[in-house]
Amino acid sequence: MTETTLYLTRHGQTEWNLQGRMQGHQDSPLTITGKEQAKWLQERLQKVPFEAIYSSTSPRAISTAHIIQGDRPGELRTKAELREINMGLWEGQFIEDIQEKDAEQFHSFWEAPHLYQPSGKGESYAALLERVIPAVEDIMGRHTGGNVLLVTHRITLKVIMGYYLGKKLHELRELPDILSTSLSKIVLCNGDVHVELYGDTSHYKE
């Protein structure tokens, strides 16, 4: 019996999260709280022998991954396909301004992902799905029988989890939000996929 286990998390809280700005492919640094959140998860996972740790190429994810990695040996690997959904013209804008200027699409973004139409050169949920799932499958294929950690983003992680839970895009709204450094876990065993954890925050200390 060969068991491949994927641990997945979202980066820690960032300055733009705190300010209520949309990030997407843009970036802002981790807050003090964000670094603490990553440390809590590092402590929770310290006894898990990871064969590899992968991060999105976004600095906020890389910073989180380095904290979780701690003094583990091995190089942190980055993968652009694990980046957040590209939010187009919304990136860097305050959420309240987007709600006012683009209310219909903002509603769709959260409540009807299959209907969401991105602004500028942003991505649809379908495009995100086509980008990230092959990357996740490739990672699992490279580390058969091992434990792997992925550090990614809120919407990207929700799409990944939705896919492995057998949800269609229009059903993603039914899934709980993905909180900063929450832990999800997917186990692949003899071709069968099981979601063992979704957005678990039992390691939070506050």
Short mmCIF file of C-alpha atoms in Angstrom, two decimals:
data_model
loop_
_atom_site.label_atom_id
_atom_site.label_comp_id
_atom_site.label_asym_id
_atom_site.label_seq_id
_atom_site.Cartn_x
_atom_site.Cartn_y
_atom_site.Cartn_z
CA MET A 1 0.00 0.00 0.00
CA THR A 2 1.50 3.31 -1.13
CA GLU A 3 0.30 6.44 0.65
CA THR A 4 1.20 9.93 -0.54
CA THR A 5 0.20 12.71 1.84
CA LEU A 6 -0.19 16.32 0.84
CA TYR A 7 -0.30 18.96 3.58
CA LEU A 8 -1.56 22.33 2.35
CA THR A 9 -1.67 25.75 3.95
CA ARG A 10 -2.32 29.39 3.18
CA HIS A 11 0.33 32.03 3.91
CA GLY A 12 0.19 34.00 7.17
CA GLN A 13 -1.64 37.30 7.59
CA THR A 14 -0.18 40.15 5.50
CA GLU A 15 -0.27 43.93 5.72
CA TRP A 16 -2.79 44.13 2.88
CA ASN A 17 -4.99 41.52 4.57
CA LEU A 18 -5.03 43.80 7.59
CA GLN A 19 -5.74 46.89 5.46
CA GLY A 20 -8.54 45.19 3.51
CA ARG A 21 -6.80 45.23 0.10
CA MET A 22 -6.98 42.53 -2.57
CA GLN A 23 -3.59 40.94 -3.37
CA GLY A 24 -3.69 38.27 -6.06
CA HIS A 25 -0.37 38.27 -7.92
CA GLN A 26 0.71 41.43 -6.11
CA ASP A 27 2.20 41.13 -2.65
CA SER A 28 2.64 42.64 0.79
CA PRO A 29 4.79 41.50 3.74
CA LEU A 30 3.67 39.25 6.57
CA THR A 31 2.51 41.07 9.70
CA ILE A 32 3.85 40.16 13.15
CA THR A 33 0.67 38.10 13.57
CA GLY A 34 1.28 36.43 10.21
CA LYS A 35 4.74 35.34 11.31
CA GLU A 36 3.31 34.03 14.60
CA GLN A 37 0.67 32.04 12.69
CA ALA A 38 3.40 30.42 10.58
CA LYS A 39 5.35 29.59 13.75
CA TRP A 40 2.28 27.90 15.28
CA LEU A 41 1.98 25.69 12.21
CA GLN A 42 5.72 25.00 12.25
CA GLU A 43 5.36 23.69 15.81
CA ARG A 44 2.38 21.55 14.83
CA LEU A 45 4.21 19.98 11.88
CA GLN A 46 7.70 19.70 13.37
CA LYS A 47 7.54 15.91 13.70
CA VAL A 48 6.22 15.31 10.16
CA PRO A 49 9.08 14.11 7.90
CA PHE A 50 8.57 16.10 4.71
CA GLU A 51 10.15 14.81 1.54
CA ALA A 52 9.65 18.24 -0.03
CA ILE A 53 8.22 21.68 0.70
CA TYR A 54 6.78 23.71 -2.18
CA SER A 55 5.74 27.35 -2.11
CA SER A 56 4.05 29.73 -4.47
CA THR A 57 6.55 32.21 -5.93
CA SER A 58 4.83 35.08 -4.07
CA PRO A 59 7.07 36.49 -1.29
CA ARG A 60 4.32 36.20 1.35
CA ALA A 61 4.06 32.46 0.69
CA ILE A 62 7.84 31.98 0.56
CA SER A 63 8.25 33.81 3.89
CA THR A 64 5.61 31.57 5.45
CA ALA A 65 7.20 28.44 4.00
CA HIS A 66 10.65 29.36 5.38
CA ILE A 67 9.20 29.78 8.89
CA ILE A 68 7.40 26.42 8.70
CA GLN A 69 10.52 24.74 7.30
CA GLY A 70 12.56 25.94 10.28
CA ASP A 71 15.85 24.07 10.50
CA ARG A 72 14.75 21.15 8.32
CA PRO A 73 17.37 20.19 5.74
CA GLY A 74 16.62 20.54 2.05
CA GLU A 75 15.89 23.33 -0.36
CA LEU A 76 12.54 25.10 -0.43
CA ARG A 77 11.06 24.67 -3.90
CA THR A 78 8.94 27.34 -5.57
CA LYS A 79 6.26 26.85 -8.20
CA ALA A 80 4.54 29.72 -10.01
CA GLU A 81 1.44 27.60 -10.63
CA LEU A 82 0.69 27.75 -6.88
CA ARG A 83 0.23 31.54 -6.94
CA GLU A 84 -3.08 33.16 -6.04
CA ILE A 85 -5.75 33.79 -8.66
CA ASN A 86 -4.81 36.84 -10.74
CA MET A 87 -7.33 39.50 -9.70
CA GLY A 88 -6.58 41.87 -12.56
CA LEU A 89 -7.46 45.51 -11.90
CA TRP A 90 -8.65 44.71 -8.38
CA GLU A 91 -5.13 44.02 -7.11
CA GLY A 92 -3.97 46.61 -4.59
CA GLN A 93 -7.45 48.11 -4.29
CA PHE A 94 -9.45 48.33 -1.08
CA ILE A 95 -12.23 45.76 -0.83
CA GLU A 96 -14.83 48.42 0.04
CA ASP A 97 -13.95 50.37 -3.15
CA ILE A 98 -14.32 47.25 -5.30
CA GLN A 99 -17.66 46.47 -3.69
CA GLU A 100 -18.84 49.96 -4.60
CA LYS A 101 -17.48 50.11 -8.16
CA ASP A 102 -17.92 46.50 -9.26
CA ALA A 103 -20.61 45.09 -6.99
CA GLU A 104 -21.93 42.39 -9.35
CA GLN A 105 -18.54 40.84 -10.11
CA PHE A 106 -17.43 41.14 -6.49
CA HIS A 107 -20.52 39.19 -5.46
CA SER A 108 -19.81 36.57 -8.13
CA PHE A 109 -16.17 36.28 -7.02
CA TRP A 110 -17.27 35.02 -3.61
CA GLU A 111 -20.78 33.63 -4.15
CA ALA A 112 -20.95 32.45 -7.80
CA PRO A 113 -17.40 31.60 -8.92
CA HIS A 114 -18.61 30.02 -12.18
CA LEU A 115 -20.09 33.39 -13.22
CA TYR A 116 -17.16 35.60 -12.16
CA GLN A 117 -15.58 37.57 -15.01
CA PRO A 118 -12.15 39.02 -14.10
CA SER A 119 -11.14 42.59 -14.84
CA GLY A 120 -8.12 43.48 -16.96
CA LYS A 121 -5.79 40.51 -17.36
CA GLY A 122 -7.20 38.65 -14.37
CA GLU A 123 -8.03 34.95 -14.24
CA SER A 124 -11.35 33.18 -14.08
CA TYR A 125 -11.84 30.34 -11.61
CA ALA A 126 -11.78 27.89 -14.53
CA ALA A 127 -8.39 29.23 -15.64
CA LEU A 128 -7.07 28.92 -12.08
CA LEU A 129 -8.29 25.33 -11.92
CA GLU A 130 -6.54 24.51 -15.21
CA ARG A 131 -3.32 26.10 -13.90
CA VAL A 132 -3.09 24.64 -10.42
CA ILE A 133 -4.46 21.08 -10.55
CA PRO A 134 -1.89 19.75 -13.07
CA ALA A 135 0.84 21.27 -10.89
CA VAL A 136 -0.51 19.53 -7.76
CA GLU A 137 -0.82 16.22 -9.61
CA ASP A 138 2.76 16.60 -10.87
CA ILE A 139 4.03 17.23 -7.33
CA MET A 140 2.20 14.17 -5.98
CA GLY A 141 3.60 12.09 -8.83
CA ARG A 142 7.15 13.19 -8.03
CA HIS A 143 6.86 12.26 -4.35
CA THR A 144 4.92 8.98 -4.36
CA GLY A 145 4.82 7.50 -0.89
CA GLY A 146 6.09 10.67 0.80
CA ASN A 147 4.81 13.67 2.75
CA VAL A 148 4.77 16.99 0.92
CA LEU A 149 3.86 20.49 2.11
CA LEU A 150 2.37 23.12 -0.22
CA VAL A 151 2.22 26.78 0.84
CA THR A 152 -0.25 28.65 -1.32
CA HIS A 153 -3.17 31.12 -1.15
CA ARG A 154 -6.79 31.53 -0.11
CA ILE A 155 -8.63 31.10 -3.42
CA THR A 156 -6.05 28.77 -4.96
CA LEU A 157 -6.30 26.47 -1.95
CA LYS A 158 -10.09 26.56 -1.98
CA VAL A 159 -10.08 25.54 -5.65
CA ILE A 160 -7.64 22.69 -4.92
CA MET A 161 -9.71 21.41 -2.01
CA GLY A 162 -12.94 21.76 -3.96
CA TYR A 163 -11.50 19.70 -6.79
CA TYR A 164 -10.45 16.84 -4.51
CA LEU A 165 -13.78 16.98 -2.68
CA GLY A 166 -15.52 16.50 -6.04
CA LYS A 167 -17.10 19.97 -6.07
CA LYS A 168 -17.98 21.90 -9.24
CA LEU A 169 -17.04 25.58 -9.47
CA HIS A 170 -20.57 26.70 -8.62
CA GLU A 171 -20.37 24.63 -5.42
CA LEU A 172 -17.21 26.29 -4.06
CA ARG A 173 -19.32 28.87 -2.22
CA GLU A 174 -20.52 26.03 0.03
CA LEU A 175 -16.99 25.39 1.33
CA PRO A 176 -15.71 27.19 4.43
CA ASP A 177 -13.22 30.02 4.08
CA ILE A 178 -9.51 29.19 4.17
CA LEU A 179 -7.88 31.05 7.07
CA SER A 180 -4.23 32.09 7.33
CA THR A 181 -1.91 29.09 7.99
CA SER A 182 -4.89 26.78 8.44
CA LEU A 183 -4.01 23.17 7.66
CA SER A 184 -5.58 20.94 5.03
CA LYS A 185 -4.54 17.38 4.23
CA ILE A 186 -5.10 15.16 1.19
CA VAL A 187 -4.08 11.49 1.16
CA LEU A 188 -3.62 9.54 -2.06
CA CYS A 189 -3.66 5.78 -1.47
CA ASN A 190 -3.63 3.22 -4.29
CA GLY A 191 -5.37 5.64 -6.63
CA ASP A 192 -8.03 6.73 -4.14
CA VAL A 193 -8.04 10.30 -2.82
CA HIS A 194 -9.22 11.19 0.69
CA VAL A 195 -9.48 14.69 2.18
CA GLU A 196 -8.54 14.22 5.84
CA LEU A 197 -8.39 17.87 6.93
CA TYR A 198 -9.90 21.09 5.60
CA GLY A 199 -8.79 24.49 6.91
CA ASP A 200 -8.03 23.22 10.41
CA THR A 201 -6.85 25.88 12.88
CA SER A 202 -6.47 23.80 16.04
CA HIS A 203 -2.83 24.97 16.28
CA TYR A 204 -3.88 28.61 16.74
CA LYS A 205 -2.81 29.91 20.13
CA GLU A 206 -5.03 33.00 20.29
#
